[in-house]
C-alpha cells in the first residue's frame, strides 16, 4: 500500500539517508540486546574484569546457576499468575466498559471517559501510600489479605491498564458497524449476546492489542511490586535485584536471568505486533 | 494487515443484512437505562478503589503531620494546615531547594527525552513506510526495547555503564581513547546523560508504533495528487505526511510527556533508592522524601503539587493545540 503512495521515484538522498539512519538506529537498539546475550554466556571472571566483546569461553553455567542463587522459579510463577490474571480481568472489564460507552447514550458518559483518562496523569507515587493503607485496612476489617498478596497486586495492575485499554477499545468498537449488533439483536440475541457473538469477534485485533498492553504493564511494573509484595509473593521485577545485593555481583547470571524473563514477553509481543499496529490504527489513532 | 477487522465484519454482515429497519426490541425501560451502568460498574469500582479514593486520601494526608509515629493509625495524625506545602515550596530551605532542583532536572530531562523519542520514532516510521527488503525484520527489531520488561532492559544498561567492567567505558576509553580515564556514569553529572540515553532507548519505539499506525490512516490520493503537482519525496513528507500526523502527534506528545515526567521505574532500577543529584527525577525524589525519611505528609504535599502542575500543563497544552487546529480545518 505504501509503495503506491509515491508514484515518482524518491531521490537518491532519500535512500542513502535512510540507509545511514536505519543502520545507526539498529546498532543503538541491538547493543544492549547483544550485551545481554553475550554476557549471559560468559564465565564470572569475564564479567568482573574489563569488558570484552566476546566471551573467553562460552558457558551455559549462568543459566543453571540463576535458579539456585535466588528463588527465580517462584518469582517467575508469581509474575505469570499476577500478569496473567490481571490481563484477563482487565480485558474483560475494559470490553464491557468500552461497549457501554461506544453503543449507549447515558448520563455521565463524558464524565466517565474524562475521569478514567485523566488517571493517566496521576503520579504513581501519589497513591502508593494511600493504596497501601486501604489494602491494610480492608485486610484488618474483612480478613481479605490484599496487602502482600498476589490478589492485591492483580487488582492494582489490572486497574493500571484499564484507562488506556478502555480508550483504545472505544475507538475500536466505534469502527465496528452498528448494523451488525443491531442485526444480532433482531435475531434474538440479548445485548450481551450481540457483544460477544458479533462485536468482540469483529474487534479481535483491538482486543489482542489491549491484552498485550495489559500483560506488559503488569509484567514490568516495579514501584508497587517493591512495596506490596513479601518473600513469597515477590515478582520478577523486584526479585531480580537479588543478584546484586549479595557480596558479589553476578553480572553473567543477571544477564541470563534478564534474558530468561524477557523471552516470553518479547516472543509474544513480536508474534502479536501486527495486531498491535492494526489495533492502534483502528482504535487509538483516529 | 489492517484489513482483518473490515473483512471479518463483512462476513458477519451477509447473513442478517440490513433488512430489518427496526432493531429496537427492548424488554423494559429500567433495563435499558440500567444496562450501560451495569457494564461500567466493574471498571468504575476498580477506578474508585485503586485510583480515585487513594488520590483523595493522598490529598487529605498532605494536610496532616504524618510522620512514622502516626503511620499505624494515620487518622489520628494531627492536622497541620498548609505546613507541608510551605515546607515544600520554601525554596530557601533545604527541603524546598532540593525539590525545586529535582523539578528543574525533571523538566529538562522530560523535554529532551520526549523530543528525541518523537524525532527518532517519526523518522523511523517515515523511512519504513515504503516496502523494501528487510522492512518487516527491522520493524520487529525496533519494537524490542518497548517489549522488554523495564527492569531487564535497564539492568543491562546498568551493566553497560559500570565503571570497571562496562561496555561504555571500554569503547570510549580503551578502544577509542576519547577520555583520559574511565568515567563514572551512574554517579555525578554524567548520570543525567546515562538516564537520558536509557529513557530514549526505551521510549522511542512507542512513538514509532503510534506514528506508524497514524501513517496508515493517511489516504494515498493525497500523495498521488502531490506527485502530480510535481512534489518530490522530501516535499511530500513535509507537506502531507507531517501535517496529516498532527492530530496523532497532539495525543502522542502529551502521553509521552506525562509518562516520562512521572517515570519511576527507569531511574529506580538505574540508580537504586537514592538517585544522583544530576538525575534526581521528581518521582524518585518524592519516593525518597516519603519512604526513606518516613515523612509521608510532606511527600503527599509534593505529589499533590506535582499533580497540579501536570493538570495545568495538560490543560494549557490541550487548549493551545486544539485552538491552533480549528482554523486550519475550517
Coordinates of N, CA and C in Angstrom, one line a residue, chain A residues 1-8 10-11 13-14 17-18 21-22 25-26 28-33 35-36 39 47-51 53 93 96-97 99-101 104 106-107 112 115-116 119-123 125-131 133-135 137-138 155-156 158-160 162-163 166-167 172 180 182-183 185-188 191-192 201-202 205 213 216 219-223 226 236-237 240-241 251 254-255 258 261-262 265-266 269-270 273-274 276-278 280-281 285, chain B residues 1-2 4-5 8-9 12-13 16-17 20 23 25-26 31 35-37 39-40 42-44 46-47 49-55 57-58 61 74 120 123-124 127-132 138-152 155-160 162 164-167 170-171 174-175 197 201 204 209-210 212-214 216-217 220 223-224 227 231 233-234 236-237 248 251 258-259 262 264-265 268-269 283 286-287 291 296 303-304 306-307 310-311 314:
Chain A
X1 N 0.8 -1.2 0.0 CA 0.0 0.0 0.0 C 0.9 1.2 0.0
X2 N 1.9 1.2 0.8 CA 2.7 2.4 1.0 C 3.5 2.7 -0.3
X3 N 3.8 1.6 -1.1 CA 4.7 1.9 -2.3 C 3.8 2.6 -3.3
X4 N 2.5 2.5 -3.3 CA 1.7 3.2 -4.3 C 1.5 4.6 -3.9
X5 N 2.0 5.0 -2.7 CA 1.8 6.3 -2.2 C 2.7 7.3 -3.0
X6 N 3.8 6.8 -3.6 CA 4.8 7.7 -4.2 C 5.0 7.2 -5.6
X7 N 4.2 7.6 -6.6 CA 4.4 7.2 -8.0 C 5.8 7.7 -8.5
X8 N 6.2 8.9 -8.1 CA 7.5 9.3 -8.5 C 8.6 8.6 -7.7
X10 N 11.7 8.1 -5.5 CA 12.3 9.0 -4.5 C 13.7 9.4 -4.9
X11 N 14.2 10.5 -4.5 CA 15.6 10.9 -4.9 C 16.6 10.1 -4.2
X13 N 19.0 11.0 -2.3 CA 19.3 11.4 -1.0 C 18.4 10.7 0.0
X14 N 17.1 10.4 -0.4 CA 16.2 9.6 0.5 C 16.8 8.3 0.8
X17 N 20.2 8.5 3.0 CA 19.9 8.9 4.4 C 19.1 7.8 5.1
X18 N 18.3 7.1 4.4 CA 17.5 6.1 5.1 C 18.5 5.0 5.5
X21 N 20.6 6.2 8.6 CA 19.7 6.3 9.8 C 19.3 5.0 10.3
X22 N 18.9 4.1 9.5 CA 18.4 2.8 10.0 C 19.5 1.9 10.5
X25 N 20.4 3.3 13.9 CA 19.4 3.0 14.9 C 19.4 1.6 15.3
X26 N 19.6 0.7 14.3 CA 19.6 -0.7 14.6 C 20.7 -1.0 15.6
X28 N 22.1 1.0 17.8 CA 21.6 1.5 19.1 C 20.7 0.6 19.8
X29 N 19.7 0.1 19.0 CA 18.6 -0.7 19.6 C 19.2 -2.1 20.1
X30 N 20.1 -2.6 19.2 CA 20.6 -4.0 19.5 C 21.7 -4.1 20.5
X31 N 22.4 -3.0 20.7 CA 23.6 -3.0 21.6 C 23.3 -3.7 22.9
X32 N 22.3 -3.2 23.7 CA 22.0 -3.9 25.0 C 21.6 -5.3 24.8
X33 N 20.9 -5.6 23.7 CA 20.5 -7.0 23.5 C 21.7 -7.9 23.3
X35 N 24.7 -7.3 24.5 CA 25.4 -7.4 25.8 C 24.7 -8.4 26.6
X36 N 23.4 -8.4 26.6 CA 22.6 -9.3 27.4 C 22.9 -10.7 27.0
X39 N 26.9 -11.7 27.4 CA 27.4 -11.7 28.8 C 26.8 -12.9 29.6
X47 N 33.0 -11.2 33.4 CA 32.2 -10.0 33.7 C 32.6 -9.2 34.9
X48 N 33.6 -9.7 35.6 CA 34.1 -8.9 36.7 C 35.3 -8.1 36.3
X49 N 36.0 -8.6 35.3 CA 37.2 -7.8 34.8 C 36.7 -6.9 33.7
X50 N 37.7 -6.4 33.0 CA 37.5 -5.4 31.9 C 36.5 -6.1 30.9
X51 N 35.7 -5.2 30.3 CA 34.7 -5.7 29.3 C 35.4 -6.2 28.0
X53 N 34.3 -7.9 24.1 CA 33.1 -8.1 23.2 C 32.7 -9.6 23.1
X93 N -13.1 -6.5 31.6 CA -13.7 -5.3 32.2 C -13.7 -4.2 31.2
X96 N -16.4 -4.6 28.5 CA -17.8 -4.2 29.0 C -17.9 -2.7 29.0
X97 N -16.9 -2.0 29.6 CA -16.9 -0.6 29.7 C -16.9 0.1 28.3
X99 N -17.8 -1.1 25.5 CA -19.1 -1.4 24.8 C -20.2 -0.4 25.3
X100 N -20.3 -0.2 26.6 CA -21.3 0.7 27.1 C -21.1 2.1 26.5
X101 N -19.8 2.6 26.5 CA -19.5 3.9 26.0 C -19.8 4.0 24.5
X104 N -24.1 3.0 23.9 CA -25.2 3.6 24.6 C -25.0 5.1 24.9
X106 N -25.8 7.7 27.7 CA -26.3 7.7 29.1 C -25.7 8.9 29.8
X107 N -26.4 9.3 30.9 CA -25.9 10.4 31.7 C -24.6 10.1 32.3
X112 N -17.3 10.1 32.8 CA -16.6 8.8 33.0 C -15.4 8.7 32.2
X115 N -12.7 11.2 33.3 CA -12.1 10.8 34.6 C -11.1 9.7 34.4
X116 N -11.6 8.7 33.7 CA -10.7 7.5 33.5 C -9.4 7.9 32.8
X119 N -6.7 9.7 34.9 CA -5.9 9.0 35.8 C -4.5 8.7 35.3
X120 N -4.4 8.8 34.0 CA -3.1 8.6 33.4 C -2.1 9.6 33.8
X121 N -2.7 10.7 34.3 CA -1.8 11.9 34.7 C -1.3 11.7 36.1
X122 N -1.9 10.8 36.9 CA -1.6 10.7 38.3 C -0.2 10.2 38.4
X123 N 0.6 10.9 39.3 CA 1.9 10.3 39.6 C 1.7 9.1 40.5
X125 N 3.3 7.7 42.6 CA 3.8 7.9 44.0 C 2.7 8.6 44.8
X126 N 1.8 9.3 44.2 CA 0.7 10.0 45.0 C -0.2 8.9 45.7
X127 N -0.5 7.9 44.9 CA -1.5 6.9 45.6 C -0.8 5.6 46.0
X128 N 0.5 5.6 46.0 CA 1.2 4.4 46.5 C 0.8 4.2 48.0
X129 N 1.1 5.2 48.8 CA 0.9 5.0 50.2 C -0.6 4.9 50.6
X130 N -1.5 5.8 50.1 CA -2.9 5.6 50.4 C -3.4 4.2 50.0
X131 N -3.0 3.7 48.8 CA -3.5 2.4 48.4 C -3.0 1.3 49.4
X133 N -2.4 1.8 52.5 CA -3.2 1.9 53.7 C -4.6 1.3 53.5
X134 N -5.2 1.5 52.4 CA -6.5 1.0 52.1 C -6.5 -0.6 52.1
X135 N -5.5 -1.1 51.5 CA -5.3 -2.6 51.4 C -5.2 -3.2 52.8
X137 N -6.1 -1.8 55.6 CA -7.4 -1.6 56.4 C -8.5 -2.6 55.9
X138 N -8.6 -2.8 54.6 CA -9.5 -3.8 54.1 C -9.2 -5.2 54.7
X155 N -5.2 -6.8 41.4 CA -6.2 -5.7 41.4 C -5.6 -4.4 41.0
X156 N -4.4 -4.1 41.5 CA -3.7 -2.9 41.2 C -3.3 -2.8 39.8
X158 N -4.4 -4.5 37.2 CA -5.4 -4.5 36.1 C -6.1 -3.1 36.0
X159 N -6.1 -2.4 37.1 CA -6.6 -1.1 37.1 C -5.6 -0.1 36.3
X160 N -4.3 -0.4 36.5 CA -3.4 0.5 35.8 C -3.6 0.4 34.3
X162 N -6.4 -0.4 32.7 CA -7.8 -0.2 32.3 C -8.0 1.1 31.5
X163 N -7.5 2.3 31.9 CA -7.8 3.5 31.2 C -7.4 3.4 29.7
X166 N -9.6 0.8 27.9 CA -10.9 1.3 27.6 C -10.9 2.3 26.4
X167 N -10.0 3.2 26.5 CA -9.9 4.2 25.5 C -9.7 3.6 24.1
X172 N -12.0 1.3 18.9 CA -12.1 0.1 18.0 C -13.6 -0.3 17.8
X180 N -24.3 -4.3 12.5 CA -24.0 -5.7 12.9 C -24.7 -6.1 14.2
X182 N -27.0 -4.5 15.8 CA -28.5 -4.4 15.7 C -29.2 -5.5 15.0
X183 N -28.5 -6.1 14.0 CA -29.0 -7.3 13.3 C -29.0 -8.4 14.3
X185 N -29.4 -8.2 17.5 CA -30.4 -8.0 18.5 C -31.8 -8.5 17.9
X186 N -32.0 -8.2 16.6 CA -33.2 -8.6 15.9 C -33.3 -10.1 15.8
X187 N -32.1 -10.8 15.6 CA -32.1 -12.2 15.6 C -32.3 -12.9 16.9
X188 N -32.5 -12.1 17.9 CA -32.9 -12.7 19.2 C -31.7 -12.7 20.2
X191 N -28.3 -7.9 24.5 CA -27.2 -7.0 24.3 C -25.9 -7.7 24.5
X192 N -25.8 -8.6 25.5 CA -24.5 -9.3 25.8 C -24.2 -10.3 24.7
X201 N -15.9 -10.6 18.2 CA -15.2 -11.3 17.1 C -14.7 -10.3 16.1
X202 N -15.4 -9.2 15.8 CA -15.0 -8.2 14.8 C -13.9 -7.3 15.3
X205 N -8.4 -7.8 16.7 CA -7.1 -7.1 16.7 C -7.0 -6.1 17.9
X213 N -0.8 -5.1 25.8 CA -0.5 -3.9 26.6 C -0.7 -4.2 28.1
X216 N 2.1 -6.5 29.5 CA 3.4 -5.9 29.6 C 3.4 -4.9 30.8
X219 N 3.7 -7.1 33.9 CA 5.0 -7.8 33.9 C 6.2 -6.9 34.2
X220 N 6.1 -5.7 33.9 CA 7.2 -4.8 34.1 C 7.2 -3.8 35.2
X221 N 6.1 -3.8 36.0 CA 5.9 -2.7 37.0 C 6.9 -3.0 38.2
X222 N 7.5 -1.9 38.7 CA 8.5 -2.0 39.7 C 8.0 -1.4 41.0
X223 N 7.5 -0.2 40.9 CA 7.2 0.6 42.2 C 6.3 -0.1 43.1
X226 N 7.5 -3.4 44.6 CA 8.6 -3.3 45.6 C 8.0 -3.0 47.0
X236 N 9.1 -10.9 39.5 CA 10.4 -10.8 38.9 C 11.0 -9.4 39.0
X237 N 10.1 -8.4 38.8 CA 10.6 -7.0 38.8 C 11.4 -6.7 40.0
X240 N 14.6 -9.9 40.8 CA 15.9 -9.8 40.0 C 17.0 -9.0 40.7
X241 N 16.5 -8.1 41.6 CA 17.5 -7.3 42.2 C 18.3 -8.1 43.2
X251 N 27.1 -10.6 37.4 CA 26.5 -10.0 36.2 C 26.1 -11.0 35.1
X254 N 22.9 -12.3 36.2 CA 21.8 -11.2 36.0 C 21.4 -11.2 34.5
X255 N 22.4 -11.2 33.6 CA 22.1 -11.1 32.2 C 21.3 -12.3 31.8
X258 N 17.8 -12.0 33.1 CA 17.1 -11.0 32.4 C 16.6 -11.5 31.0
X261 N 13.6 -14.0 31.6 CA 12.3 -13.4 31.9 C 11.8 -12.5 30.8
X262 N 12.7 -12.2 29.8 CA 12.3 -11.3 28.7 C 11.7 -12.2 27.6
X265 N 7.8 -12.5 27.1 CA 7.2 -11.3 26.7 C 7.6 -10.8 25.3
X266 N 8.9 -10.9 25.0 CA 9.3 -10.4 23.7 C 8.8 -11.3 22.6
X269 N 5.2 -10.6 22.2 CA 5.0 -9.3 21.6 C 5.2 -9.3 20.1
X270 N 6.4 -9.9 19.7 CA 6.7 -9.9 18.3 C 5.8 -10.7 17.5
X273 N 2.6 -8.4 17.2 CA 2.8 -6.9 17.0 C 1.9 -6.5 15.8
X274 N 1.7 -7.4 14.8 CA 0.8 -7.0 13.7 C -0.6 -6.5 14.2
X276 N -1.2 -5.4 17.2 CA -1.0 -4.2 17.9 C -1.1 -3.0 17.0
X277 N -0.3 -3.0 15.9 CA -0.4 -1.9 15.0 C -1.8 -1.8 14.4
X278 N -2.4 -2.9 14.0 CA -3.8 -2.8 13.5 C -4.7 -2.3 14.5
X280 N -4.0 -0.3 17.1 CA -3.8 1.1 17.3 C -4.3 1.9 16.1
X281 N -4.2 1.4 14.9 CA -4.6 2.1 13.7 C -6.1 2.4 13.8
X285 N -5.6 5.7 17.3 CA -5.2 6.7 16.3 C -6.2 7.0 15.3
Chain B
X1 N -2.8 -5.8 6.4 CA -2.7 -6.0 7.8 C -3.9 -5.4 8.5
X2 N -4.3 -4.2 8.1 CA -5.4 -3.6 8.8 C -6.7 -4.0 8.2
X4 N -8.0 -7.0 8.5 CA -8.6 -8.1 9.3 C -10.0 -7.7 9.7
X5 N -10.1 -6.6 10.4 CA -11.4 -6.3 11.0 C -12.5 -6.0 10.0
X8 N -13.6 -9.4 8.4 CA -14.5 -10.2 9.3 C -15.8 -9.6 9.4
X9 N -15.8 -8.3 9.5 CA -17.1 -7.5 9.7 C -18.0 -7.8 8.5
X12 N -19.6 -11.2 8.7 CA -20.6 -11.3 9.6 C -21.9 -10.6 9.2
X13 N -21.7 -9.7 8.2 CA -22.9 -8.9 7.8 C -23.8 -9.6 6.9
X16 N -27.4 -11.7 8.0 CA -28.6 -10.9 8.5 C -28.9 -9.7 7.7
X17 N -27.8 -9.0 7.3 CA -28.0 -7.8 6.4 C -28.8 -6.7 7.1
X20 N -33.7 -5.5 8.4 CA -34.7 -5.1 9.4 C -34.4 -3.7 9.8
X23 N -34.6 -2.3 14.7 CA -33.9 -3.2 15.6 C -34.3 -3.1 17.0
X25 N -36.1 -3.6 20.3 CA -37.0 -4.6 20.8 C -36.6 -4.7 22.3
X26 N -36.8 -3.6 23.0 CA -36.3 -3.5 24.4 C -37.3 -4.1 25.3
X31 N -34.3 -1.7 32.4 CA -33.2 -2.5 31.9 C -32.4 -1.7 30.9
X35 N -28.6 -0.9 31.9 CA -27.5 -1.7 31.3 C -26.2 -1.0 31.2
X36 N -26.1 0.1 30.5 CA -24.8 0.7 30.4 C -24.1 0.9 31.8
X37 N -24.8 1.3 32.8 CA -24.2 1.5 34.1 C -23.7 0.2 34.6
X39 N -22.7 -2.3 32.9 CA -21.5 -2.7 32.1 C -20.3 -1.9 32.7
X40 N -20.5 -0.7 33.1 CA -19.4 0.2 33.6 C -19.0 -0.1 35.0
X42 N -17.9 -2.6 37.0 CA -16.6 -3.2 37.4 C -15.5 -2.2 37.2
X43 N -15.5 -1.5 36.1 CA -14.4 -0.6 35.8 C -14.5 0.6 36.8
X44 N -15.7 1.0 37.0 CA -15.9 2.2 37.9 C -15.4 1.8 39.3
X46 N -13.3 -0.4 40.3 CA -11.8 -0.5 40.4 C -11.1 0.8 40.3
X47 N -11.6 1.7 39.4 CA -11.0 3.0 39.4 C -11.2 3.7 40.7
X49 N -11.5 2.3 43.7 CA -10.7 1.7 44.7 C -9.2 2.0 44.6
X50 N -8.7 1.9 43.3 CA -7.2 2.0 43.1 C -6.8 3.3 42.7
X51 N -7.6 4.1 42.1 CA -7.1 5.4 41.6 C -7.7 6.6 42.4
X52 N -9.1 6.7 42.4 CA -9.7 7.9 42.9 C -9.7 8.1 44.4
X53 N -10.2 7.0 45.1 CA -10.2 7.1 46.6 C -8.8 7.3 47.1
X54 N -7.8 6.5 46.7 CA -6.4 6.8 47.2 C -6.0 8.2 46.9
X55 N -6.4 8.8 45.7 CA -6.0 10.1 45.4 C -6.5 11.1 46.5
X57 N -7.5 10.4 49.5 CA -6.8 10.2 50.8 C -5.4 10.8 50.7
X58 N -4.7 10.7 49.6 CA -3.4 11.3 49.4 C -3.5 12.8 49.6
X61 N -4.0 13.5 53.3 CA -2.7 13.3 54.0 C -1.8 14.5 53.9
X74 N -3.2 6.4 60.7 CA -2.9 7.7 60.1 C -4.0 8.7 60.4
X120 N 13.1 10.5 16.7 CA 13.6 9.2 16.2 C 12.4 8.3 15.7
X123 N 11.0 9.7 12.4 CA 11.9 9.4 11.3 C 11.9 7.9 10.9
X124 N 11.9 7.1 11.9 CA 11.9 5.6 11.6 C 10.7 5.2 10.9
X127 N 10.7 6.4 7.3 CA 11.6 5.7 6.5 C 11.1 4.3 6.2
X128 N 10.3 3.7 7.1 CA 9.9 2.3 7.0 C 8.5 2.3 6.3
X129 N 8.1 3.5 5.7 CA 6.7 3.5 5.1 C 6.7 2.7 3.8
X130 N 7.8 2.9 3.0 CA 7.9 2.1 1.7 C 8.3 0.7 2.0
X131 N 7.8 -0.2 1.1 CA 8.3 -1.6 1.3 C 9.7 -1.7 0.7
X132 N 10.5 -2.4 1.4 CA 11.8 -2.8 0.9 C 12.3 -4.0 1.6
X138 N 13.2 -5.2 10.4 CA 13.6 -4.0 11.1 C 12.5 -3.6 12.1
X139 N 11.3 -3.6 11.6 CA 10.1 -3.2 12.4 C 10.1 -4.0 13.7
X140 N 10.2 -5.3 13.5 CA 10.2 -6.2 14.7 C 11.4 -5.8 15.7
X141 N 12.6 -5.7 15.1 CA 13.7 -5.3 15.9 C 13.5 -4.0 16.7
X142 N 12.9 -3.0 16.0 CA 12.8 -1.7 16.6 C 11.8 -1.8 17.8
X143 N 10.9 -2.8 17.8 CA 10.0 -2.8 18.9 C 10.5 -3.6 20.1
X144 N 11.7 -4.2 20.0 CA 12.3 -4.9 21.1 C 12.4 -4.1 22.4
X145 N 13.0 -2.9 22.3 CA 13.1 -2.1 23.6 C 11.8 -1.8 24.3
X146 N 10.7 -1.7 23.5 CA 9.4 -1.5 24.1 C 8.9 -2.8 24.7
X147 N 9.2 -3.9 24.1 CA 8.7 -5.2 24.5 C 9.4 -5.7 25.8
X148 N 10.7 -5.4 25.9 CA 11.5 -5.9 27.0 C 10.9 -5.3 28.3
X149 N 10.9 -6.2 29.4 CA 10.5 -5.7 30.7 C 11.4 -4.6 31.1
X150 N 10.9 -3.5 31.7 CA 11.7 -2.4 32.1 C 13.0 -2.8 32.9
X151 N 12.8 -3.6 33.9 CA 13.9 -3.9 34.8 C 15.0 -4.7 34.0
X152 N 14.6 -5.6 33.2 CA 15.6 -6.4 32.4 C 16.4 -5.5 31.5
X155 N 18.5 -2.9 33.7 CA 19.6 -3.6 34.4 C 20.8 -3.9 33.5
X156 N 20.5 -4.2 32.2 CA 21.5 -4.4 31.2 C 22.3 -3.1 31.0
X157 N 21.6 -1.9 30.9 CA 22.2 -0.7 30.8 C 23.1 -0.4 32.0
X158 N 22.6 -0.7 33.2 CA 23.4 -0.6 34.4 C 24.8 -1.3 34.2
X159 N 24.7 -2.5 33.7 CA 25.9 -3.3 33.5 C 26.8 -2.5 32.5
X160 N 26.2 -2.0 31.4 CA 27.0 -1.3 30.4 C 27.6 -0.1 30.9
X162 N 28.8 0.4 33.9 CA 29.7 0.1 35.0 C 31.1 0.8 34.8
X164 N 34.2 -0.1 35.9 CA 35.4 -1.0 35.6 C 35.1 -2.0 34.6
X165 N 33.9 -2.6 34.5 CA 33.7 -3.7 33.6 C 32.6 -3.5 32.6
X166 N 32.3 -2.2 32.4 CA 31.1 -1.9 31.5 C 31.6 -1.7 30.1
X167 N 30.6 -1.8 29.1 CA 30.9 -1.7 27.7 C 31.2 -0.2 27.4
X170 N 34.6 0.8 28.1 CA 35.5 0.0 27.3 C 35.7 0.6 25.9
X171 N 34.5 1.0 25.3 CA 34.5 1.6 24.0 C 35.1 3.0 24.0
X174 N 39.0 2.6 26.4 CA 40.0 1.6 25.9 C 40.2 1.5 24.4
X175 N 39.0 1.6 23.7 CA 39.1 1.4 22.3 C 39.2 2.7 21.5
X197 N 19.9 8.6 27.9 CA 20.1 7.6 26.9 C 19.2 6.4 27.1
X201 N 16.2 5.3 24.6 CA 16.3 3.9 24.0 C 15.0 3.1 24.3
X204 N 11.5 5.6 22.5 CA 11.2 5.9 21.1 C 10.3 4.9 20.4
X209 N 5.6 3.3 17.0 CA 4.4 2.5 16.9 C 3.2 3.3 16.6
X210 N 3.1 4.4 17.3 CA 1.9 5.3 17.1 C 1.9 6.0 15.8
X212 N 3.6 5.1 13.2 CA 3.4 4.1 12.1 C 1.9 3.8 11.9
X213 N 1.1 3.7 13.0 CA -0.3 3.5 12.9 C -1.0 4.7 12.3
X214 N -0.5 5.9 12.6 CA -1.1 7.1 12.1 C -0.8 7.3 10.6
X216 N -0.8 5.0 8.4 CA -1.7 4.2 7.6 C -3.0 4.8 7.4
X217 N -3.3 5.8 8.2 CA -4.6 6.4 8.0 C -4.6 7.6 7.0
X220 N -4.0 7.5 0.3 CA -3.0 7.5 -0.7 C -3.2 8.6 -1.8
X223 N -1.0 11.7 -1.6 CA 0.3 11.6 -2.2 C 0.3 11.7 -3.7
X224 N -0.7 11.0 -4.3 CA -0.8 10.9 -5.7 C -1.0 12.3 -6.3
X227 N 2.1 14.3 -6.0 CA 3.1 13.8 -7.0 C 2.8 14.4 -8.4
X231 N 5.5 17.4 -6.6 CA 6.2 17.5 -5.3 C 7.1 16.2 -5.2
X233 N 9.9 13.6 -3.0 CA 9.7 12.8 -1.8 C 9.8 13.7 -0.6
X234 N 10.8 14.5 -0.5 CA 11.0 15.3 0.7 C 9.8 16.3 0.9
X236 N 6.8 15.9 -0.2 CA 5.6 15.1 0.2 C 5.6 14.9 1.7
X237 N 6.8 14.5 2.2 CA 6.9 14.3 3.7 C 6.6 15.5 4.4
X248 N -2.5 13.0 15.6 CA -1.8 11.9 16.2 C -0.8 12.4 17.2
X251 N -1.9 13.9 20.7 CA -2.1 13.0 21.8 C -0.7 12.3 22.1
X258 N 3.6 13.0 29.9 CA 3.1 12.5 31.2 C 3.8 11.3 31.7
X259 N 4.0 10.3 30.8 CA 4.7 9.1 31.2 C 6.2 9.4 31.6
X262 N 6.4 11.3 34.9 CA 6.1 10.5 36.1 C 6.9 9.3 36.2
X264 N 9.0 6.4 37.0 CA 9.7 5.9 38.3 C 10.6 4.7 38.0
X265 N 10.1 3.8 37.2 CA 10.8 2.5 37.0 C 12.3 2.7 36.5
X268 N 14.7 4.3 39.0 CA 14.8 3.5 40.2 C 15.6 2.3 40.0
X269 N 15.5 1.6 38.8 CA 16.3 0.5 38.5 C 17.7 0.9 38.2
X283 N 9.8 11.8 40.7 CA 9.0 10.7 41.3 C 9.9 10.0 42.3
X286 N 10.4 12.2 45.4 CA 9.2 12.1 46.4 C 9.2 10.8 47.1
X287 N 9.5 9.7 46.4 CA 9.6 8.4 47.0 C 10.6 8.4 48.1
X291 N 9.6 7.6 51.8 CA 9.9 6.3 52.4 C 11.2 6.2 53.1
X296 N 5.5 11.2 55.4 CA 4.5 11.0 54.4 C 3.7 12.2 54.1
X303 N 3.5 15.4 46.1 CA 2.8 14.7 45.0 C 1.6 15.5 44.5
X304 N 0.9 16.2 45.4 CA -0.2 17.0 45.0 C 0.2 18.1 44.2
X306 N 2.8 18.2 42.3 CA 3.2 17.6 41.0 C 2.0 17.4 40.2
X307 N 0.9 16.9 40.8 CA -0.3 16.6 40.1 C -0.9 17.9 39.5
X310 N 1.0 19.1 36.5 CA 0.6 18.3 35.3 C -0.7 18.6 34.8
X311 N -1.7 18.9 35.7 CA -3.0 19.3 35.3 C -3.0 20.6 34.5
X314 N -1.3 20.1 31.1 CA -2.1 19.4 30.2 C -3.3 20.3 29.7

